[in-house]
Short mmCIF file of C-alpha atoms in Angstrom, two decimals:
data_model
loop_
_atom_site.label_atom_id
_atom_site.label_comp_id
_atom_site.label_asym_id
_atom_site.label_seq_id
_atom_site.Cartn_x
_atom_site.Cartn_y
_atom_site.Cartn_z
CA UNK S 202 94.77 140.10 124.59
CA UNK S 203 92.98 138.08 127.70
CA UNK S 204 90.60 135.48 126.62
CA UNK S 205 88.08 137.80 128.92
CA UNK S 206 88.65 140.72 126.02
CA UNK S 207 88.28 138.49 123.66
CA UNK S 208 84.73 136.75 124.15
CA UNK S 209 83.70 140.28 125.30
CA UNK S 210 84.73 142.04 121.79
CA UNK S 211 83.85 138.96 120.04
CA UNK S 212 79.85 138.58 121.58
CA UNK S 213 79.90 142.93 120.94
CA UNK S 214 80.79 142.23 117.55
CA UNK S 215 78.42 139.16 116.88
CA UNK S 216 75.33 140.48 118.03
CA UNK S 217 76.15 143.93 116.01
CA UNK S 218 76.62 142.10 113.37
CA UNK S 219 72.83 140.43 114.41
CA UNK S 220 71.52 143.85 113.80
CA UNK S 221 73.71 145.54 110.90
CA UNK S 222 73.71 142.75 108.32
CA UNK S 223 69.84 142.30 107.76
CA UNK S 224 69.69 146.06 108.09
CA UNK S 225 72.34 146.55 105.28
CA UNK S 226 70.86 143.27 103.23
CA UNK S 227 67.48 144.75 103.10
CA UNK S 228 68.58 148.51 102.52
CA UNK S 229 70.79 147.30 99.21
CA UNK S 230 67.82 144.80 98.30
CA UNK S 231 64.84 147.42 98.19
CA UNK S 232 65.48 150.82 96.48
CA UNK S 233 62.81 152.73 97.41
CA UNK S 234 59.51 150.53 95.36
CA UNK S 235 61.02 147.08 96.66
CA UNK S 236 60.55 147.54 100.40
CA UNK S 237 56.88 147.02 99.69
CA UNK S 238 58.17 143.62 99.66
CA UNK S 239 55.83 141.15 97.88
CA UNK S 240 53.46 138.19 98.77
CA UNK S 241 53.99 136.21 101.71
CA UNK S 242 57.27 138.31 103.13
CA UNK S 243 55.13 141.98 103.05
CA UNK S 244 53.03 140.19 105.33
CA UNK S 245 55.89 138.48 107.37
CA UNK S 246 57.39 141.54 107.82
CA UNK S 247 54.29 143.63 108.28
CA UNK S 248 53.37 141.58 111.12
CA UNK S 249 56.61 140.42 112.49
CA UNK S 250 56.92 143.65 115.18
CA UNK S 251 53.21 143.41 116.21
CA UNK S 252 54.54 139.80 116.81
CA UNK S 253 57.74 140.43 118.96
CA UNK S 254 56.24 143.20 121.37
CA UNK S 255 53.70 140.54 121.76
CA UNK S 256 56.28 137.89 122.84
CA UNK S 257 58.62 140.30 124.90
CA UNK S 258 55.24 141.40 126.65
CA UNK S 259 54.15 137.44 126.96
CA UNK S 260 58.11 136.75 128.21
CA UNK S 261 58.06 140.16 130.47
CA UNK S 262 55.27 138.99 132.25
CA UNK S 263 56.37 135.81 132.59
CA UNK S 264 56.74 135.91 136.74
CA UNK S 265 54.32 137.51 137.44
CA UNK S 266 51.58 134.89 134.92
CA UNK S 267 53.46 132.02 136.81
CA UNK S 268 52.98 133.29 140.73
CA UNK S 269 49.22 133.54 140.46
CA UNK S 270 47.85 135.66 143.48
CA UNK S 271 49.04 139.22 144.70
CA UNK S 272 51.75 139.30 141.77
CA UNK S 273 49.63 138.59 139.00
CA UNK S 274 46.73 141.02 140.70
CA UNK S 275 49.34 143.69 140.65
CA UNK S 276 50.32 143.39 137.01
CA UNK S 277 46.63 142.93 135.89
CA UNK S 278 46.28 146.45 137.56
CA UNK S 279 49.54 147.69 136.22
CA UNK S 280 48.14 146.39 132.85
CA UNK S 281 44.71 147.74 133.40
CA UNK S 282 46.25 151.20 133.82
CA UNK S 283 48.07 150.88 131.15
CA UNK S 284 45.01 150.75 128.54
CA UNK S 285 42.98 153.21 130.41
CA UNK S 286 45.28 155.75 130.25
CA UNK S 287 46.72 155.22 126.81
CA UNK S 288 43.55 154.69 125.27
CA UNK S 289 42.21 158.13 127.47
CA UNK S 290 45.06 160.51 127.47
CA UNK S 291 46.95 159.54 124.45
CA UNK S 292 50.43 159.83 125.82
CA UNK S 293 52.62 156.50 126.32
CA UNK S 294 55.03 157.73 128.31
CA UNK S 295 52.84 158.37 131.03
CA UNK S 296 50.86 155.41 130.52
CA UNK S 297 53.79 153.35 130.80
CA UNK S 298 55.06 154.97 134.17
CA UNK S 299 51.49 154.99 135.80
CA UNK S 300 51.36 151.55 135.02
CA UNK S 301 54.59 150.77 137.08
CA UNK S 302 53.61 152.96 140.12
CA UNK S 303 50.16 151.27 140.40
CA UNK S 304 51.87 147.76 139.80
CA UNK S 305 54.31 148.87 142.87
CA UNK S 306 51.82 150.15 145.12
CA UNK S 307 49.55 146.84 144.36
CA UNK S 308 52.27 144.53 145.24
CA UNK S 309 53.14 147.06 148.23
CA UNK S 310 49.86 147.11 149.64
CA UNK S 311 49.03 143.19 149.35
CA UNK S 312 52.38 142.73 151.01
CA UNK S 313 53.95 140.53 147.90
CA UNK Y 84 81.98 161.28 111.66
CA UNK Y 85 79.07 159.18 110.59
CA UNK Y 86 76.30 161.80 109.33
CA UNK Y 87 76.54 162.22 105.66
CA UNK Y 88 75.42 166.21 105.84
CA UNK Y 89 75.80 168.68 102.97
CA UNK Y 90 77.47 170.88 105.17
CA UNK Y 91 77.96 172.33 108.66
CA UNK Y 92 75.03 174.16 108.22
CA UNK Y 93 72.91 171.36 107.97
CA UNK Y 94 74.15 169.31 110.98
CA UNK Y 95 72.89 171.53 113.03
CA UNK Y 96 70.00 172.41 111.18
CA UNK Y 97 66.77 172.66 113.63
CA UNK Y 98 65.33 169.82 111.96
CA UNK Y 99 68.26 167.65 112.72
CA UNK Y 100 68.41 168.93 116.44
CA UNK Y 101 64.85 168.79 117.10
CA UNK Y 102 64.43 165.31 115.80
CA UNK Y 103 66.83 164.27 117.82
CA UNK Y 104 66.08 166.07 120.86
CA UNK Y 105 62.29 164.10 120.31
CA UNK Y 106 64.11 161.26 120.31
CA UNK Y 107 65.96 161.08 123.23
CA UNK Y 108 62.96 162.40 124.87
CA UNK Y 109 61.15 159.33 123.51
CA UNK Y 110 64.00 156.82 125.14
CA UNK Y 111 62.38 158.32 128.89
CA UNK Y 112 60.31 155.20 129.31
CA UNK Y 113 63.01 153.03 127.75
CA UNK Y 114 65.31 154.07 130.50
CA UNK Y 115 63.57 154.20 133.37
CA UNK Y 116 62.89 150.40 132.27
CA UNK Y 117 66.48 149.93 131.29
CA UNK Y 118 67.88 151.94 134.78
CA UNK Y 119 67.14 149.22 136.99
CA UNK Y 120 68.41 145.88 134.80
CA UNK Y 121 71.56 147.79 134.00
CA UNK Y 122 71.83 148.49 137.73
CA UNK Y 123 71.82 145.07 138.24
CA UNK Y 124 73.48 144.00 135.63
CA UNK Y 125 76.95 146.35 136.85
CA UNK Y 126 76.60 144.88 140.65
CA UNK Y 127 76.67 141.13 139.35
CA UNK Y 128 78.88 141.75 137.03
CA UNK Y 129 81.62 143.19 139.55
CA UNK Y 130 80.21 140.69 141.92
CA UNK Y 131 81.30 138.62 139.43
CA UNK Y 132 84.99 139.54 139.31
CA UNK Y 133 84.83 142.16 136.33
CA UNK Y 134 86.59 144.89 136.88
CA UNK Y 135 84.39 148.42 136.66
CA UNK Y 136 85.70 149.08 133.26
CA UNK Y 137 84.94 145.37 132.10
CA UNK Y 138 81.66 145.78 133.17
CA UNK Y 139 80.70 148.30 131.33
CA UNK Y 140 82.82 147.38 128.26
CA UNK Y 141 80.19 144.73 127.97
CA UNK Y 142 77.48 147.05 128.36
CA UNK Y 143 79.35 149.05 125.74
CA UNK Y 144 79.99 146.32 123.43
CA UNK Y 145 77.09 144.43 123.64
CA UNK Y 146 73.88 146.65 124.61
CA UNK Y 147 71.90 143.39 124.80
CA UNK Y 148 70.41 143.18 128.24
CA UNK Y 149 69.99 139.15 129.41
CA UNK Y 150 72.86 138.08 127.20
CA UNK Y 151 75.26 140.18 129.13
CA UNK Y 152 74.49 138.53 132.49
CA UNK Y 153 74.80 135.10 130.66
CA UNK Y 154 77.91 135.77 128.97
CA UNK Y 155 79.14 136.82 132.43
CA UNK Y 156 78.04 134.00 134.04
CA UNK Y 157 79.62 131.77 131.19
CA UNK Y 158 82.98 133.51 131.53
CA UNK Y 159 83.10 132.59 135.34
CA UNK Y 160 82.01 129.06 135.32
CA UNK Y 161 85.15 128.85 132.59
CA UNK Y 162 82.90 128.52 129.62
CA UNK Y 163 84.75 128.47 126.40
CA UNK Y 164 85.15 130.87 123.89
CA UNK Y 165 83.03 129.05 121.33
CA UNK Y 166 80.41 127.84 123.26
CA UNK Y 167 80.51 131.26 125.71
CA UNK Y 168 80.14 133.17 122.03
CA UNK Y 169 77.48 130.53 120.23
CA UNK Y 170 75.30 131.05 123.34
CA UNK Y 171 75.31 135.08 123.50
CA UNK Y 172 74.58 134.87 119.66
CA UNK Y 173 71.75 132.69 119.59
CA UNK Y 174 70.31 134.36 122.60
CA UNK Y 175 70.27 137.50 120.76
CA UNK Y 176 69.29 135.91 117.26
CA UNK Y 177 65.50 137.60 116.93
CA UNK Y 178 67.60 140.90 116.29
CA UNK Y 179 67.94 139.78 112.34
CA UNK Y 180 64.32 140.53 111.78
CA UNK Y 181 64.39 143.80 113.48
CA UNK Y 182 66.18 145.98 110.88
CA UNK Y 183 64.43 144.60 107.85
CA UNK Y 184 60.70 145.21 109.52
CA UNK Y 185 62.07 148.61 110.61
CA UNK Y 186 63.37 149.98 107.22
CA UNK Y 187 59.85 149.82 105.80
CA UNK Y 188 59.33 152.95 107.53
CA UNK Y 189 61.90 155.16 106.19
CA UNK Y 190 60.62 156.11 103.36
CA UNK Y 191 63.21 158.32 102.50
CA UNK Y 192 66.14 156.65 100.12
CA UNK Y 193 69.07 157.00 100.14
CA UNK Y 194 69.25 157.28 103.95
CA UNK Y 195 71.72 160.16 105.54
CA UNK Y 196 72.60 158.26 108.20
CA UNK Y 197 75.16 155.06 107.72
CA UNK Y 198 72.87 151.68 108.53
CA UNK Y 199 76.14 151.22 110.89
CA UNK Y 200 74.31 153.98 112.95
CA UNK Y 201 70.58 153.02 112.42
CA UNK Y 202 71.20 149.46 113.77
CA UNK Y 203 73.67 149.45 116.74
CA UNK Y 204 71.52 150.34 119.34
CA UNK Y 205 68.52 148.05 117.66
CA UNK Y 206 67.94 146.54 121.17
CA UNK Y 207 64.01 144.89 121.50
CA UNK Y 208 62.72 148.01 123.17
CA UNK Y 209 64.24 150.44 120.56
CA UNK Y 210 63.13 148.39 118.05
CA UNK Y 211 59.04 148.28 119.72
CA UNK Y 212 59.42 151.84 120.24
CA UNK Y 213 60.32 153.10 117.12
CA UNK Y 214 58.01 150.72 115.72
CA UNK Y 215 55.10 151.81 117.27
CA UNK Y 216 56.16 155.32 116.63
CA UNK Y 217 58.08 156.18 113.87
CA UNK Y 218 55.04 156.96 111.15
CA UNK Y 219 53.91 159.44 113.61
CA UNK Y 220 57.12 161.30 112.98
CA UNK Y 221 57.58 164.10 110.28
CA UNK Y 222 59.68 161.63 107.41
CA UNK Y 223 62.88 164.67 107.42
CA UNK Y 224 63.11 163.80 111.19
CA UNK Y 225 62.83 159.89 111.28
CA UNK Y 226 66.59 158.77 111.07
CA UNK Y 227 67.36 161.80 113.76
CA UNK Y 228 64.86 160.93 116.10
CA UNK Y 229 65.66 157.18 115.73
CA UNK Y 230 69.32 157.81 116.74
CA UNK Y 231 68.00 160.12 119.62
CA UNK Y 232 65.70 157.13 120.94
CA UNK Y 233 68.95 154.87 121.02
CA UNK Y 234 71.14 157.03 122.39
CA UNK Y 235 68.80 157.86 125.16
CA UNK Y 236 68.66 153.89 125.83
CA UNK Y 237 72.46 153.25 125.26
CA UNK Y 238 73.48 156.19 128.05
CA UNK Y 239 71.05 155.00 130.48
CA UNK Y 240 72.11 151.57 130.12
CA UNK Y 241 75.73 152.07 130.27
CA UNK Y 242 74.93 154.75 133.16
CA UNK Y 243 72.66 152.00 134.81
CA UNK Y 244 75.76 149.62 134.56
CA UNK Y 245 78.55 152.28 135.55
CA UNK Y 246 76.42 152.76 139.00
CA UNK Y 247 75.61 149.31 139.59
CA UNK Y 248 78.77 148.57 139.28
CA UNK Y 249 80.23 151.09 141.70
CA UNK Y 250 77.12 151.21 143.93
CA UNK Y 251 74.25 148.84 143.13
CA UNK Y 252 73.87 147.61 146.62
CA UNK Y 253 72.16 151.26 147.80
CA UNK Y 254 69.20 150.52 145.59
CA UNK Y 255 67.84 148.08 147.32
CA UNK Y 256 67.03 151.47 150.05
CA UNK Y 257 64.34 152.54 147.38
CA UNK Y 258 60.91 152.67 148.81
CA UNK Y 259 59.54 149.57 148.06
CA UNK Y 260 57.28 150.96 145.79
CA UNK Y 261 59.48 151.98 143.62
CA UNK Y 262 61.64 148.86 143.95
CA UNK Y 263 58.27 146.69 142.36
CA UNK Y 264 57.50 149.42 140.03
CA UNK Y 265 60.94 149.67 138.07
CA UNK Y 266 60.53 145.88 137.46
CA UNK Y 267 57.16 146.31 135.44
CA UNK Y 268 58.29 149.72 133.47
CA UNK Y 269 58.98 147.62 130.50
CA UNK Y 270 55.77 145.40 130.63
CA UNK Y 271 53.87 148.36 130.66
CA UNK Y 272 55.99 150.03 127.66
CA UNK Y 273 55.31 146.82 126.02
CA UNK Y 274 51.64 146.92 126.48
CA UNK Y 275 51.57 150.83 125.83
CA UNK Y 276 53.24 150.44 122.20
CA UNK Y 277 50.79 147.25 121.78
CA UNK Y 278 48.20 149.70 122.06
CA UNK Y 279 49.73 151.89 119.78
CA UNK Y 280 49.57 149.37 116.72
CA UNK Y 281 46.50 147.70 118.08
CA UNK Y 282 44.26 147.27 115.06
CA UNK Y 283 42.11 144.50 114.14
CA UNK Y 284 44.56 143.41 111.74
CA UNK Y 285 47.08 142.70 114.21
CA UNK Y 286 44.85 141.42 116.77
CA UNK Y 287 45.19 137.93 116.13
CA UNK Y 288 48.91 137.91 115.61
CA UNK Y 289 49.45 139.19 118.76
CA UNK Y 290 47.30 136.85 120.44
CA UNK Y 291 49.20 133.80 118.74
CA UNK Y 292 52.68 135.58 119.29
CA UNK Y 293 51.71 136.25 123.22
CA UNK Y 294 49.92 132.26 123.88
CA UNK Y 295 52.65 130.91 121.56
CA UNK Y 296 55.71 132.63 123.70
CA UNK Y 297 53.55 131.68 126.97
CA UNK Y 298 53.24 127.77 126.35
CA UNK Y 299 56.75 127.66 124.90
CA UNK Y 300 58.31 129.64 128.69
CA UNK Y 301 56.83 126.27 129.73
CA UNK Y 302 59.76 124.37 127.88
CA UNK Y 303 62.09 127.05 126.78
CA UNK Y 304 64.59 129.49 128.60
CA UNK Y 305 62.68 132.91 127.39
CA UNK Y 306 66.04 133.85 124.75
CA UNK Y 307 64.59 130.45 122.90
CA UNK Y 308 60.46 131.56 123.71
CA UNK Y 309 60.54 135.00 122.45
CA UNK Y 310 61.41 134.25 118.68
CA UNK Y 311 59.48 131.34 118.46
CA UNK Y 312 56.38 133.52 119.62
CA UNK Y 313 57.84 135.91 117.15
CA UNK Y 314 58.20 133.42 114.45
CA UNK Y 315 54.47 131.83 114.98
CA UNK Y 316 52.74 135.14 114.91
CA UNK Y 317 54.25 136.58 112.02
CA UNK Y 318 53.52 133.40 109.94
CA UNK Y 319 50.10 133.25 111.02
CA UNK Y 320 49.39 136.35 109.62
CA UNK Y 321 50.64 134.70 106.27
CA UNK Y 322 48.35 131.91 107.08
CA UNK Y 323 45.67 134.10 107.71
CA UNK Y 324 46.19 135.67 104.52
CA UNK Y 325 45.98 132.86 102.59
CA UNK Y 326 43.09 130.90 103.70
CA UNK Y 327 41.30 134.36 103.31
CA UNK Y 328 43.00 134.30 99.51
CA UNK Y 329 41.18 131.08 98.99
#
């Protein structure tokens, strides 16, 4: 086996492993009453998703916070979009795409 | 086979189908997000030296989006195997939180499905996704419509990859609309599930998570940023809960 197959199975396997083993932990740790975890976790875990889209949206946006102008323009109207038509129509899959078009046409249009 | 069904009947049950029909249906957003990463993930990647197959053996393997195009880059600057390995994994170390925070919404015990299938595709936008969407799904569907969601994701990113890697270079012929707007589908999927959970509640934790991930992109490369923004958050809301205790 090629040291090229092996840092690729290995990295698969690691970051499967990532996912499965907290999965797996937690499933054998709470039957059924337990995953209303107690005290300070419930909360951790409650609030741990809000939390990471938070980041990944912070990190996503990332280029476009640090080029101030045209490029953060377009993804405050991308953003804008967003919210409007979530918040109007309901739908996120529509919001999501309508967001992208108007973030393309803004940086389209202000040549960026 | 990895579905623990009562019999053949039941597999294909309507229930079963639908859910996962709903969920792959779901993934739409996902991969139009995923499409254009993958894309370019399967261009540097055979720009790289992989062979087609390599390429998207990786995609295969891994299914973990910015540590693919740093473990490729590792493996052509001669990286080793230990530090080429202890990289990918602590790039893609937020992932242990993922499946414990997700399990609290399956409320139905035991699970059909093998955890082996619930968590392989748990990549950051499955995991927001289902997130923001599972309790909003009939409880007898959940585990289907979660594995439709990833599979949705895991074809188009291994279908992003496969044509990147055989053609990626005619995509930069896209209207230049579209070329800015496939770079901002996941922002806005982001901010579109944000809205989802938005409640006052939350409101504060994702304003600490988001400033918190913002100031540390300052310092930190953004596989270091994201679960320290992650990390901050969540324990605020502990924090929060306790000076309100007292």
């Amino acid at each position: 086996m090629s040291d090229t197959t092996m840092i690729i199975i290995a990295a698969g396997v690691g970051t499967f492993l990532l996912r499965y083993i907290p999965f797996r932990h937690a499933l054998r740790m709470k039957p059924r009453a337990q995953i209303e975890t107690r005290g300070a976790w419930r909360f951790f875990f409650t609030f741990v998703g809000p939390a990471a889209i938070a980041s990944l949206l912070a990190a996503s946006l990332a280029p476009d916070i640090k080029s101030v102008g045209p490029r953060l323009f377009a993804a405050v109207a991308g953003l804008t979009i967003v919210v409007l038509i979530k918040r109007g129509v309901g739908g996120f899959a529509v919001a999501t795409l309508a967001g992208a078009i108007v973030y393309g046409l803004a940086r389209t249009v202000f040549g960026y | 086979m990895f579905l623990r069904f009562k019999s053949a009947q039941h597999l294909f049950s309507a229930v079963e189908l639908g859910g996962f029909l709903a969920g792959m249906m779901a993934s739409l957003p996902i991969a139009a997000g995923y499409l254009p990463v993958a894309i370019s993930f399967g261009l540097v990647a055979v720009g790289a030296g992989l062979k087609l197959m390599t390429a998207v053996a990786v995609s295969a393997l891994l299914f973990a989006g910015a540590s693919q195009f740093v473990l490729v880059s590792m493996m052509v600057s001669g990286a080793g195997f230990i530090v080429s390995l202890a990289t990918v994994l602590l790039m893609n170390v937020r992932h242990i939180f993922y499946g414990p925070a997700l399990l609290r919404k399956f409320t139905h015990r035991p699970l059909r499905m093998w955890p082996i299938c619930l968590s392989f595709g748990l990549t950051d936008e499955v995991f927001a996704a289902s997130l923001a969407r599972l309790e909003q799904i009939p409880e007898q569907r959940r585990e289907t419509w979660f594995l439709g969601l990833q599979f949705g994701a895991y074809v188009a990113w291994l279908g992003g990859t496969a044509l990147g890697a055989v053609s990626g270079s005619q995509f930069t012929r896209l209207p230049s609309v579209l070329q800015h707007a496939v770079h901002f589908v996941l922002p806005a999927l982001f901010m579109a599930l944000l809205i989802e959970l938005a409640s006052r509640e939350v409101l504060h934790v994702v304003t600490v998570a988001a400033l918190t991930t913002v100031v540390a992109l300052l310092l930190l490369p953004a596989a270091q940023a994201i679960p320290l923004g992650m990390l901050i958050g969540a324990l605020s809301a502990v924090w929060w809960r306790r000076c309100a205790r007292e």
